[in-house]
Amino acid sequence: MKILRVISSMHPKQGGPCQGIRNSIPELEKLGVKNEVVCLDETISDYGIKDPFPIHTLGSSTTPWKYHKNLIPWLLSNFQRFDVVIIHGLWTYHSHGTIKAILKYRKENTISPKVYAMPHGMLDPYFQKAKERKLKALRNDVYWKLFENNVINKADGILFTCEEELLLARTTFPNYKPQREINVGYGIQAPPHYTDSMKKVLLEKVPEWNTKPFLIFLSRIHTKKGVDLLIKSYLKLEKELNSLPQLIIAGPGLDEAYGKELLKLASTSSNILFPGMLSGDAKWGAFYESEAFILPSHQENFGIAVVEALACSKPVLISDKVNIWREITSENGGFVQNDTEADTYTLLKQWLALAPSEKSKMSENAQKVYATKFTIAQGAKSLLAGLKTN
């Protein structure tokens, strides 16, 4: 089998979908599946990395919709080389252009590749309901009527990373009538093994750390992530309990308005630490040296950081708006509550109330969740099985 991935950008700074592509392709190669990517970037030299698979860059677009006149001609000239085409992400020209191209191609050819769309959470109702997204929600309504419902309904199937994403997608827009809905799962690469240098580097990055196990939030500092709920809950517990593990809130965004609000909110506590973004050994040290990971997010399609925590044998304390919550609760790999301040407080209380033996058992369960549901090898096999059976 040969797969073409169509995505607006493969630049590493885009995160999410493009990193998922980079993770899955080597595993699919082991299964005999070849992959190529076409995207609307200027040149692969901008990536700062060398990918072991072909990436066809058509040049960047200056429009918000990322229209590119060369996409459809390129697709029409190359469809015959592929068995499957996967559109990664929605709301920019690459999705509309791909569907338009395949419909034209099929009028002139009896044999054509199957085309699937993979929304990567972009059909989640949160994005249409969040107060801070009113203008973008209006834009999406217009795009849906003009382009995107055609993409969803005329693709051969829609690929989802988890059951919750599949179910939520049905509730967001009218005239949602995909030909098939396929839960193909998702996976991440195994974390590096723990080394003493990780602790050393982490201490350099977070000198206020008392070297004891802590609670870790490791993600973008953004209103969507519910960080304010976490801080308020932690401050409440500080008043009620004699001692608490430190709380490290790591991620970019502290220099933005929301980040500055959080710094002010947490200023009364010396136990809430903000080291900024952690990467490399510092990031993995933060996972390994913590006792639990917490993310009370208002929306999270997959949550790579959640799965990274599981892979490091760390229980996860998450909201039920993190779409993989079903997989986590099925193996008791953490606690799940609603995305409110009261429920975030309950999440922390649930964890802190556990006996050491119970925490140890949940740590074992967390690693089991990763090993049985979220390895990159399993994600590749699940994707391939989904494509072959449809």
Short mmCIF file of C-alpha atoms in Angstrom, two decimals:
data_model
loop_
_atom_site.label_atom_id
_atom_site.label_comp_id
_atom_site.label_asym_id
_atom_site.label_seq_id
_atom_site.Cartn_x
_atom_site.Cartn_y
_atom_site.Cartn_z
CA MET A 1 0.00 0.00 0.00
CA LYS A 2 1.11 3.53 -0.72
CA ILE A 3 -0.36 6.50 1.14
CA LEU A 4 -0.31 10.19 0.26
CA ARG A 5 -0.72 12.58 3.19
CA VAL A 6 -2.13 16.02 2.34
CA ILE A 7 -1.58 18.71 4.97
CA SER A 8 -1.33 22.49 4.98
CA SER A 9 2.10 22.53 6.64
CA MET A 10 4.74 20.08 7.86
CA HIS A 11 6.70 22.68 9.78
CA PRO A 12 7.52 21.27 13.26
CA LYS A 13 6.20 24.43 14.93
CA GLN A 14 2.71 23.39 13.81
CA GLY A 15 2.88 20.46 16.25
CA GLY A 16 -0.04 18.01 16.47
CA PRO A 17 -0.96 16.56 13.05
CA CYS A 18 2.43 16.97 11.39
CA GLN A 19 4.19 15.39 14.38
CA GLY A 20 1.70 12.54 14.27
CA ILE A 21 2.59 11.97 10.63
CA ARG A 22 6.28 11.92 11.46
CA ASN A 23 5.67 9.45 14.28
CA SER A 24 3.52 7.01 12.32
CA ILE A 25 5.32 6.81 8.97
CA PRO A 26 8.41 4.86 10.23
CA GLU A 27 6.11 2.29 11.87
CA LEU A 28 3.99 1.99 8.72
CA GLU A 29 7.18 1.49 6.72
CA LYS A 30 7.90 -1.56 8.91
CA LEU A 31 4.51 -2.92 7.82
CA GLY A 32 5.37 -2.43 4.15
CA VAL A 33 3.41 0.80 3.71
CA LYS A 34 5.08 3.60 1.79
CA ASN A 35 4.18 7.23 2.50
CA GLU A 36 4.65 10.59 0.84
CA VAL A 37 3.48 14.03 1.93
CA VAL A 38 2.35 17.04 -0.06
CA CYS A 39 1.99 20.38 1.72
CA LEU A 40 1.78 24.11 1.21
CA ASP A 41 5.18 25.03 2.62
CA GLU A 42 7.88 27.00 0.85
CA THR A 43 10.69 24.48 1.29
CA ILE A 44 11.63 21.60 3.56
CA SER A 45 14.90 23.36 4.39
CA ASP A 46 12.89 25.57 6.75
CA TYR A 47 12.04 22.61 9.01
CA GLY A 48 15.46 22.27 10.64
CA ILE A 49 15.16 18.47 10.44
CA LYS A 50 15.62 15.84 7.75
CA ASP A 51 12.65 13.55 7.24
CA PRO A 52 13.22 10.01 5.91
CA PHE A 53 10.22 10.17 3.57
CA PRO A 54 9.38 12.34 0.54
CA ILE A 55 7.77 15.71 1.21
CA HIS A 56 6.53 17.68 -1.78
CA THR A 57 6.38 21.40 -0.98
CA LEU A 58 4.24 23.40 -3.39
CA GLY A 59 5.10 26.80 -1.95
CA SER A 60 3.46 28.85 0.76
CA SER A 61 0.26 30.88 0.46
CA THR A 62 -0.27 34.36 1.86
CA THR A 63 -4.06 34.06 2.23
CA PRO A 64 -5.74 32.99 5.51
CA TRP A 65 -7.43 30.10 3.67
CA LYS A 66 -4.02 29.08 2.26
CA TYR A 67 -5.26 28.81 -1.31
CA HIS A 68 -2.65 27.44 -3.71
CA LYS A 69 -3.17 27.17 -7.46
CA ASN A 70 -0.70 24.28 -7.82
CA LEU A 71 -2.36 21.83 -5.41
CA ILE A 72 -5.11 20.45 -7.64
CA PRO A 73 -2.84 20.08 -10.73
CA TRP A 74 -0.23 18.29 -8.61
CA LEU A 75 -2.82 15.91 -7.17
CA LEU A 76 -4.33 15.14 -10.58
CA SER A 77 -0.85 14.28 -11.88
CA ASN A 78 0.01 12.05 -8.90
CA PHE A 79 -3.17 10.30 -7.73
CA GLN A 80 -2.37 7.24 -9.85
CA ARG A 81 0.73 6.52 -7.71
CA PHE A 82 -1.27 6.02 -4.49
CA ASP A 83 -3.79 3.59 -3.02
CA VAL A 84 -4.95 5.92 -0.25
CA VAL A 85 -5.00 9.68 0.30
CA ILE A 86 -5.40 11.07 3.81
CA ILE A 87 -6.34 14.72 4.34
CA HIS A 88 -4.91 15.86 7.68
CA GLY A 89 -6.83 18.72 9.29
CA LEU A 90 -9.62 20.96 8.05
CA TRP A 91 -10.49 24.64 7.50
CA THR A 92 -7.81 25.48 4.92
CA TYR A 93 -7.69 25.04 1.15
CA HIS A 94 -5.83 21.72 1.20
CA SER A 95 -8.95 19.80 2.30
CA HIS A 96 -11.31 21.43 -0.22
CA GLY A 97 -8.71 21.18 -3.00
CA THR A 98 -8.15 17.48 -2.42
CA ILE A 99 -11.84 16.60 -2.56
CA LYS A 100 -12.35 18.77 -5.62
CA ALA A 101 -9.39 17.07 -7.31
CA ILE A 102 -10.48 13.49 -6.54
CA LEU A 103 -14.03 14.12 -7.79
CA LYS A 104 -12.61 15.45 -11.05
CA TYR A 105 -10.13 12.56 -11.28
CA ARG A 106 -12.85 9.95 -10.82
CA LYS A 107 -14.86 11.35 -13.71
CA GLU A 108 -11.96 10.51 -16.03
CA ASN A 109 -10.52 7.38 -14.38
CA THR A 110 -12.17 4.08 -13.40
CA ILE A 111 -9.51 3.32 -10.77
CA SER A 112 -8.68 5.91 -8.11
CA PRO A 113 -7.29 6.02 -4.57
CA LYS A 114 -9.60 6.05 -1.56
CA VAL A 115 -9.66 9.45 0.12
CA TYR A 116 -10.07 9.87 3.88
CA ALA A 117 -10.24 12.99 6.04
CA MET A 118 -8.64 13.04 9.49
CA PRO A 119 -9.95 16.08 11.43
CA HIS A 120 -7.55 15.80 14.40
CA GLY A 121 -10.21 17.22 16.72
CA MET A 122 -11.19 20.09 14.44
CA LEU A 123 -14.86 19.01 14.47
CA ASP A 124 -15.08 19.30 18.24
CA PRO A 125 -18.10 21.40 19.33
CA TYR A 126 -15.88 23.34 21.76
CA PHE A 127 -14.47 25.40 18.92
CA GLN A 128 -17.95 26.61 17.97
CA LYS A 129 -19.04 27.36 21.54
CA ALA A 130 -16.04 28.95 23.26
CA LYS A 131 -16.66 32.63 24.03
CA GLU A 132 -13.21 33.71 22.89
CA ARG A 133 -13.73 32.06 19.47
CA LYS A 134 -16.88 33.84 18.27
CA LEU A 135 -15.33 35.24 15.09
CA LYS A 136 -13.54 31.98 14.25
CA ALA A 137 -16.73 30.05 14.95
CA LEU A 138 -18.60 32.29 12.51
CA ARG A 139 -15.86 31.75 9.93
CA ASN A 140 -16.14 27.98 10.43
CA ASP A 141 -19.92 28.13 9.94
CA VAL A 142 -19.37 29.83 6.60
CA TYR A 143 -16.55 27.46 5.57
CA TRP A 144 -18.66 24.47 6.58
CA LYS A 145 -21.54 25.51 4.34
CA LEU A 146 -19.29 26.41 1.41
CA PHE A 147 -16.54 23.78 1.55
CA GLU A 148 -15.99 21.57 4.56
CA ASN A 149 -19.28 19.63 4.67
CA ASN A 150 -18.45 18.60 1.10
CA VAL A 151 -15.06 17.33 2.30
CA ILE A 152 -16.59 15.33 5.15
CA ASN A 153 -19.54 13.90 3.23
CA LYS A 154 -17.77 13.05 -0.03
CA ALA A 155 -14.61 11.53 1.42
CA ASP A 156 -14.62 7.72 1.55
CA GLY A 157 -14.40 7.93 5.33
CA ILE A 158 -13.45 10.03 8.33
CA LEU A 159 -10.59 8.88 10.56
CA PHE A 160 -10.74 9.60 14.29
CA THR A 161 -8.07 9.26 16.97
CA CYS A 162 -10.46 8.01 19.66
CA GLU A 163 -14.09 7.10 20.31
CA GLU A 164 -14.91 10.38 22.05
CA GLU A 165 -13.71 12.44 19.08
CA LEU A 166 -15.93 10.37 16.79
CA LEU A 167 -19.00 10.88 18.97
CA LEU A 168 -18.45 14.61 19.45
CA ALA A 169 -18.01 15.22 15.73
CA ARG A 170 -21.62 14.19 15.17
CA THR A 171 -22.90 17.07 17.32
CA THR A 172 -21.18 20.13 15.86
CA PHE A 173 -22.51 20.97 12.41
CA PRO A 174 -25.71 20.33 10.41
CA ASN A 175 -25.67 18.08 7.34
CA TYR A 176 -22.91 15.92 8.83
CA LYS A 177 -23.28 12.72 6.79
CA PRO A 178 -19.92 10.97 6.37
CA GLN A 179 -19.86 7.77 4.35
CA ARG A 180 -17.90 6.01 7.11
CA GLU A 181 -16.63 6.86 10.59
CA ILE A 182 -13.51 4.94 11.56
CA ASN A 183 -11.78 5.07 14.96
CA VAL A 184 -8.16 4.32 14.02
CA GLY A 185 -6.61 5.33 17.35
CA TYR A 186 -3.32 7.15 17.73
CA GLY A 187 0.06 6.58 19.28
CA ILE A 188 3.30 8.24 20.38
CA GLN A 189 6.90 7.16 20.42
CA ALA A 190 8.17 5.65 23.65
CA PRO A 191 9.88 8.16 25.95
CA PRO A 192 13.63 7.92 26.57
CA HIS A 193 14.67 5.88 29.59
CA TYR A 194 15.25 7.82 32.79
CA THR A 195 18.77 9.10 33.45
CA ASP A 196 20.25 11.03 36.37
CA SER A 197 21.04 13.90 34.01
CA MET A 198 17.30 14.52 33.58
CA LYS A 199 16.98 15.40 37.26
CA LYS A 200 20.06 17.60 37.09
CA VAL A 201 18.82 19.52 34.03
CA LEU A 202 15.36 19.91 35.53
CA LEU A 203 16.83 21.38 38.70
CA GLU A 204 18.78 23.87 36.61
CA LYS A 205 15.57 24.91 34.86
CA VAL A 206 13.49 24.94 38.06
CA PRO A 207 15.88 25.97 40.87
CA GLU A 208 12.93 26.50 43.28
CA TRP A 209 12.09 22.79 43.07
CA ASN A 210 12.61 21.09 46.45
CA THR A 211 13.62 17.81 44.69
CA LYS A 212 10.53 16.01 46.00
CA PRO A 213 7.84 14.52 43.69
CA PHE A 214 5.44 17.20 42.45
CA LEU A 215 2.29 17.68 40.40
CA ILE A 216 3.02 18.63 36.81
CA PHE A 217 1.05 20.59 34.23
CA LEU A 218 3.02 20.51 30.99
CA SER A 219 1.27 22.12 28.05
CA ARG A 220 0.62 25.44 26.35
CA ILE A 221 -0.47 28.18 28.77
CA HIS A 222 -3.85 28.96 27.21
CA THR A 223 -7.41 29.57 28.39
CA LYS A 224 -8.48 26.31 26.75
CA LYS A 225 -6.25 24.34 29.11
CA GLY A 226 -8.07 25.35 32.32
CA VAL A 227 -4.88 26.41 34.11
CA ASP A 228 -6.80 29.00 36.14
CA LEU A 229 -9.02 26.21 37.52
CA LEU A 230 -5.92 24.31 38.58
CA ILE A 231 -4.31 27.27 40.35
CA LYS A 232 -7.49 28.23 42.20
CA SER A 233 -8.01 24.64 43.34
CA TYR A 234 -4.42 24.31 44.48
CA LEU A 235 -4.59 27.59 46.43
CA LYS A 236 -7.74 26.36 48.16
CA LEU A 237 -6.02 23.13 49.17
CA GLU A 238 -3.03 25.04 50.49
CA LYS A 239 -5.34 26.65 53.03
CA GLU A 240 -6.82 23.31 54.05
CA LEU A 241 -3.79 21.00 54.24
CA ASN A 242 -0.57 21.17 56.19
CA SER A 243 1.57 20.16 53.25
CA LEU A 244 1.18 19.76 49.49
CA PRO A 245 3.47 18.57 46.72
CA GLN A 246 4.75 21.49 44.69
CA LEU A 247 2.87 22.33 41.50
CA ILE A 248 4.96 22.96 38.40
CA ILE A 249 3.14 24.68 35.53
CA ALA A 250 5.41 24.35 32.51
CA GLY A 251 4.73 25.63 29.03
CA PRO A 252 4.93 28.62 26.68
CA GLY A 253 2.53 31.55 26.94
CA LEU A 254 3.46 33.28 30.20
CA ASP A 255 4.22 36.51 28.34
CA GLU A 256 0.68 36.71 26.98
CA ALA A 257 -2.31 38.28 28.77
CA TYR A 258 -3.67 35.00 30.13
CA GLY A 259 -0.23 33.92 31.30
CA LYS A 260 0.28 37.18 33.15
CA GLU A 261 -3.10 36.74 34.86
CA LEU A 262 -2.03 33.29 36.03
CA LEU A 263 1.25 34.60 37.44
CA LYS A 264 -0.66 37.20 39.42
CA LEU A 265 -3.22 34.64 40.59
CA ALA A 266 -0.50 32.29 41.85
CA SER A 267 1.68 35.01 43.40
CA THR A 268 0.48 34.26 46.95
CA SER A 269 1.99 30.78 46.83
CA SER A 270 5.66 29.84 46.86
CA ASN A 271 4.78 26.29 45.87
CA ILE A 272 3.47 27.06 42.36
CA LEU A 273 6.41 27.23 39.98
CA PHE A 274 6.45 28.57 36.41
CA PRO A 275 9.64 27.54 34.58
CA GLY A 276 8.29 28.31 31.10
CA MET A 277 8.59 25.76 28.33
CA LEU A 278 10.57 22.61 29.12
CA SER A 279 12.11 20.45 26.41
CA GLY A 280 14.56 17.59 26.04
CA ASP A 281 15.93 16.15 29.28
CA ALA A 282 14.22 18.87 31.32
CA LYS A 283 10.83 17.88 29.92
CA TRP A 284 11.34 14.16 30.49
CA GLY A 285 12.80 14.87 33.89
CA ALA A 286 9.62 16.77 34.75
CA PHE A 287 7.54 13.74 33.84
CA TYR A 288 9.72 11.18 35.61
CA GLU A 289 10.26 13.22 38.80
CA SER A 290 6.56 14.09 39.19
CA GLU A 291 4.01 12.02 41.07
CA ALA A 292 1.06 12.82 38.78
CA PHE A 293 0.19 14.82 35.67
CA ILE A 294 -2.80 17.17 35.66
CA LEU A 295 -4.69 18.76 32.77
CA PRO A 296 -8.19 20.18 33.49
CA SER A 297 -8.58 21.21 29.84
CA HIS A 298 -11.80 22.50 28.29
CA GLN A 299 -10.91 20.70 25.06
CA GLU A 300 -8.21 18.24 24.09
CA ASN A 301 -8.58 15.93 21.13
CA PHE A 302 -5.85 13.46 22.04
CA GLY A 303 -3.47 15.13 24.45
CA ILE A 304 0.04 14.02 23.53
CA ALA A 305 1.39 15.26 26.88
CA VAL A 306 -1.22 13.12 28.66
CA VAL A 307 0.00 10.02 26.86
CA GLU A 308 3.64 10.97 27.45
CA ALA A 309 2.86 11.06 31.16
CA LEU A 310 1.22 7.63 30.98
CA ALA A 311 4.26 6.30 29.14
CA CYS A 312 6.42 7.52 32.04
CA SER A 313 4.15 5.59 34.47
CA LYS A 314 2.50 8.72 35.80
CA PRO A 315 -1.23 8.74 36.66
CA VAL A 316 -3.14 11.50 34.91
CA LEU A 317 -5.71 13.79 36.52
CA ILE A 318 -7.76 15.13 33.62
CA SER A 319 -11.11 16.59 32.67
CA ASP A 320 -13.61 14.65 30.62
CA LYS A 321 -12.97 17.12 27.82
CA VAL A 322 -9.70 15.31 27.14
CA ASN A 323 -11.06 12.94 24.52
CA ILE A 324 -9.07 9.87 25.54
CA TRP A 325 -10.60 9.84 29.04
CA ARG A 326 -12.55 6.64 28.28
CA GLU A 327 -9.37 4.72 27.48
CA ILE A 328 -7.74 5.97 30.69
CA THR A 329 -10.62 5.19 33.05
CA SER A 330 -11.05 1.73 31.53
CA GLU A 331 -7.68 0.75 33.03
CA ASN A 332 -7.79 3.02 36.11
CA GLY A 333 -4.79 4.97 34.90
CA GLY A 334 -5.94 8.21 36.53
CA PHE A 335 -8.92 10.26 37.67
CA VAL A 336 -11.42 12.08 35.46
CA GLN A 337 -13.79 14.91 36.38
CA ASN A 338 -15.63 17.75 34.65
CA ASP A 339 -13.80 20.92 33.56
CA THR A 340 -14.97 23.14 36.41
CA GLU A 341 -13.15 24.63 39.38
CA ALA A 342 -15.05 22.42 41.82
CA ASP A 343 -14.24 19.28 39.86
CA THR A 344 -10.59 20.25 39.43
CA TYR A 345 -10.43 20.63 43.21
CA THR A 346 -11.97 17.14 43.48
CA LEU A 347 -9.32 15.75 41.09
CA LEU A 348 -6.55 16.99 43.36
CA LYS A 349 -8.31 15.77 46.50
CA GLN A 350 -8.84 12.31 44.99
CA TRP A 351 -5.15 11.96 44.23
CA LEU A 352 -3.91 13.36 47.53
CA ALA A 353 -6.25 11.07 49.48
CA LEU A 354 -4.69 7.90 48.05
CA ALA A 355 -2.41 5.76 50.17
CA PRO A 356 1.15 5.26 48.85
CA SER A 357 0.30 1.72 47.78
CA GLU A 358 -2.72 2.97 45.84
CA LYS A 359 -0.63 5.61 44.10
CA SER A 360 1.92 2.96 43.19
CA LYS A 361 -0.76 0.71 41.72
CA MET A 362 -2.22 3.56 39.68
CA SER A 363 1.27 4.30 38.35
CA GLU A 364 1.47 0.71 37.12
CA ASN A 365 -1.95 1.10 35.54
CA ALA A 366 -0.89 4.30 33.81
CA GLN A 367 1.99 2.56 32.07
CA LYS A 368 -0.35 -0.28 31.13
CA VAL A 369 -2.72 2.18 29.45
CA TYR A 370 0.13 3.44 27.30
CA ALA A 371 1.48 -0.03 26.52
CA THR A 372 -1.90 -1.45 25.51
CA LYS A 373 -3.51 1.52 23.77
CA PHE A 374 -1.14 4.28 22.73
CA THR A 375 2.20 2.98 21.43
CA ILE A 376 3.18 4.24 18.00
CA ALA A 377 3.32 0.65 16.71
CA GLN A 378 -0.27 0.01 17.77
CA GLY A 379 -1.37 3.32 16.26
CA ALA A 380 0.17 2.36 12.90
CA LYS A 381 -1.41 -1.11 12.94
CA SER A 382 -4.79 0.32 13.87
CA LEU A 383 -4.62 2.90 11.07
CA LEU A 384 -3.67 0.24 8.53
CA ALA A 385 -6.44 -2.08 9.71
CA GLY A 386 -8.98 0.74 9.43
CA LEU A 387 -7.90 1.54 5.90
CA LYS A 388 -7.91 -2.10 4.78
CA THR A 389 -11.37 -2.90 6.11
CA ASN A 390 -13.09 0.06 4.49
#
